[in-house]
PDB file of C-alpha atoms in Angstrom:
ATOM      1  CA  MET A  22    -115.107  17.467  64.155  1.00 84.00           C
ATOM      2  CA  ILE A  23    -117.519  20.337  63.707  1.00 89.00           C
ATOM      3  CA  GLU A  24    -121.158  19.620  64.319  1.00 92.00           C
ATOM      4  CA  VAL A  25    -124.123  21.960  63.913  1.00 93.00           C
ATOM      5  CA  LYS A  26    -127.720  20.990  64.646  1.00 94.00           C
ATOM      6  CA  LYS A  27    -130.709  22.756  63.201  1.00 95.00           C
ATOM      7  CA  LYS A  28    -132.523  24.955  65.706  1.00 93.00           C
ATOM      8  CA  ASP A  29    -136.300  25.312  65.856  1.00 93.00           C
ATOM      9  CA  ARG A  30    -137.656  27.444  63.011  1.00 94.00           C
ATOM     10  CA  GLU A  31    -134.180  27.927  61.506  1.00 94.00           C
ATOM     11  CA  THR A  32    -133.871  28.102  57.740  1.00 96.00           C
ATOM     12  CA  SER A  33    -131.441  25.927  55.817  1.00 95.00           C
ATOM     13  CA  GLU A  34    -129.539  29.012  54.630  1.00 97.00           C
ATOM     14  CA  SER A  35    -128.918  30.242  58.157  1.00 96.00           C
ATOM     15  CA  LEU A  36    -127.861  26.733  59.218  1.00 96.00           C
ATOM     16  CA  ILE A  37    -125.319  26.594  56.400  1.00 96.00           C
ATOM     17  CA  ARG A  38    -124.108  30.113  57.229  1.00 97.00           C
ATOM     18  CA  ARG A  39    -123.678  29.151  60.887  1.00 96.00           C
ATOM     19  CA  PHE A  40    -121.802  26.004  59.905  1.00 96.00           C
ATOM     20  CA  GLY A  41    -119.466  27.984  57.636  1.00 94.00           C
ATOM     21  CA  ARG A  42    -118.749  30.428  60.431  1.00 95.00           C
ATOM     22  CA  ARG A  43    -117.938  27.561  62.826  1.00 95.00           C
ATOM     23  CA  VAL A  44    -115.572  26.002  60.287  1.00 94.00           C
ATOM     24  CA  GLN A  45    -113.726  29.296  59.825  1.00 94.00           C
ATOM     25  CA  GLN A  46    -113.433  29.898  63.554  1.00 95.00           C
ATOM     26  CA  SER A  47    -112.103  26.412  64.219  1.00 94.00           C
ATOM     27  CA  GLY A  48    -109.164  26.893  61.822  1.00 93.00           C
ATOM     28  CA  VAL A  49    -109.647  23.534  60.095  1.00 91.00           C
ATOM     29  CA  LEU A  50    -109.519  25.075  56.620  1.00 92.00           C
ATOM     30  CA  MET A  51    -106.424  27.127  57.396  1.00 93.00           C
ATOM     31  CA  GLN A  52    -104.618  24.026  58.633  1.00 92.00           C
ATOM     32  CA  ALA A  53    -105.627  22.032  55.540  1.00 91.00           C
ATOM     33  CA  ARG A  54    -104.442  24.795  53.211  1.00 93.00           C
ATOM     34  CA  LYS A  55    -101.194  25.111  55.111  1.00 92.00           C
ATOM     35  CA  ILE A  56    -100.209  21.444  54.701  1.00 92.00           C
ATOM     36  CA  ARG A  57    -101.769  20.944  51.263  1.00 92.00           C
ATOM     37  CA  PHE A  58     -98.547  20.815  49.234  1.00 92.00           C
ATOM     38  CA  ARG A  59     -96.182  19.563  51.927  1.00 90.00           C
ATOM     39  CA  LYS A  60     -93.868  16.785  50.834  1.00 88.00           C
ATOM     40  CA  ASP A  61     -92.713  13.987  53.069  1.00 89.00           C
ATOM     41  CA  GLU A  62     -89.143  14.258  54.276  1.00 92.00           C
ATOM     42  CA  LYS A  63     -86.689  11.749  52.884  1.00 93.00           C
ATOM     43  CA  SER A  64     -85.387   9.063  55.186  1.00 96.00           C
ATOM     44  CA  LYS A  65     -81.686   8.757  55.967  1.00 97.00           C
ATOM     45  CA  THR A  66     -81.377   5.796  53.617  1.00 97.00           C
ATOM     46  CA  GLU A  67     -82.981   7.666  50.715  1.00 95.00           C
ATOM     47  CA  MET A  68     -80.706  10.656  51.292  1.00 96.00           C
ATOM     48  CA  ARG A  69     -77.621   8.421  51.328  1.00 97.00           C
ATOM     49  CA  GLN A  70     -78.699   6.622  48.161  1.00 94.00           C
ATOM     50  CA  GLY A  71     -79.266   9.949  46.428  1.00 92.00           C
ATOM     51  CA  ALA A  72     -75.827  11.162  47.455  1.00 95.00           C
ATOM     52  CA  MET A  73     -74.200   7.916  46.282  1.00 93.00           C
ATOM     53  CA  TYR A  74     -75.991   8.211  42.936  1.00 90.00           C
ATOM     54  CA  LYS A  75     -74.696  11.771  42.452  1.00 90.00           C
ATOM     55  CA  VAL A  76     -71.146  10.672  43.275  1.00 93.00           C
ATOM     56  CA  LYS A  77     -71.330   7.815  40.750  1.00 89.00           C
ATOM     57  CA  VAL A  78     -72.654  10.086  37.997  1.00 87.00           C
ATOM     58  CA  LYS A  79     -70.010  12.734  38.710  1.00 89.00           C
ATOM     59  CA  LYS A  80     -67.252  10.125  38.645  1.00 91.00           C
ATOM     60  CA  ILE A  81     -68.377   8.762  35.270  1.00 87.00           C
ATOM     61  CA  VAL A  82     -68.863  12.250  33.793  1.00 85.00           C
ATOM     62  CA  ASP A  83     -65.409  13.353  34.947  1.00 90.00           C
ATOM     63  CA  ARG A  84     -63.852  10.252  33.385  1.00 90.00           C
ATOM     64  CA  LEU A  85     -65.681  10.852  30.083  1.00 86.00           C
ATOM     65  CA  LYS A  86     -64.676  14.536  30.053  1.00 86.00           C
ATOM     66  CA  LYS A  87     -61.060  13.577  30.615  1.00 91.00           C
ATOM     67  CA  MET A  88     -61.220  11.198  27.624  1.00 90.00           C
ATOM     68  CA  GLY A  89     -63.018  13.846  25.527  1.00 88.00           C
ATOM     69  CA  LYS A  90     -66.109  11.698  24.953  1.00 84.00           C
ATOM     70  CA  PHE A  91     -68.631  13.680  26.981  1.00 81.00           C
ATOM     71  CA  ASP A  92     -71.760  15.255  25.483  1.00 82.00           C
ATOM     72  CA  ASP A  93     -75.438  15.569  26.442  1.00 77.00           C
ATOM     73  CA  GLU A  94     -76.457  12.330  24.745  1.00 80.00           C
ATOM     74  CA  THR A  95     -73.773  10.398  26.608  1.00 78.00           C
ATOM     75  CA  PHE A  96     -74.911  11.986  29.872  1.00 77.00           C
ATOM     76  CA  LYS A  97     -78.483  10.726  29.311  1.00 78.00           C
ATOM     77  CA  ASN A  98     -77.195   7.233  28.556  1.00 79.00           C
ATOM     78  CA  VAL A  99     -75.061   7.219  31.721  1.00 77.00           C
ATOM     79  CA  LYS A 100     -78.080   8.120  33.850  1.00 75.00           C
ATOM     80  CA  LYS A 101     -80.226   5.436  32.195  1.00 76.00           C
ATOM     81  CA  LYS A 102     -77.575   2.780  32.842  1.00 76.00           C
ATOM     82  CA  LEU A 103     -77.231   3.744  36.502  1.00 73.00           C
ATOM     83  CA  ILE A 104     -80.980   3.657  37.098  1.00 69.00           C
ATOM     84  CA  LYS A 105     -81.296   0.087  35.796  1.00 61.00           C
TER      85      LYS A 105
END
């Protein structure tokens, strides 16, 4: 944590300027900006469930295509049914 104490006869502006300089030199802001949009990695279980979901959807879509009943509306309905 960065801490700056006011010196004798120091103006508020110079104190703030000194604090800003300390923050920049410490690299705290750069680190915060670097990890700002980082997403958490998925666990093994989540990855497996995602893969199983894709396999199920592909299997159903292939079956519907083979029967000639596949279109975009059907695809949306298939996904809704699998989510529930």
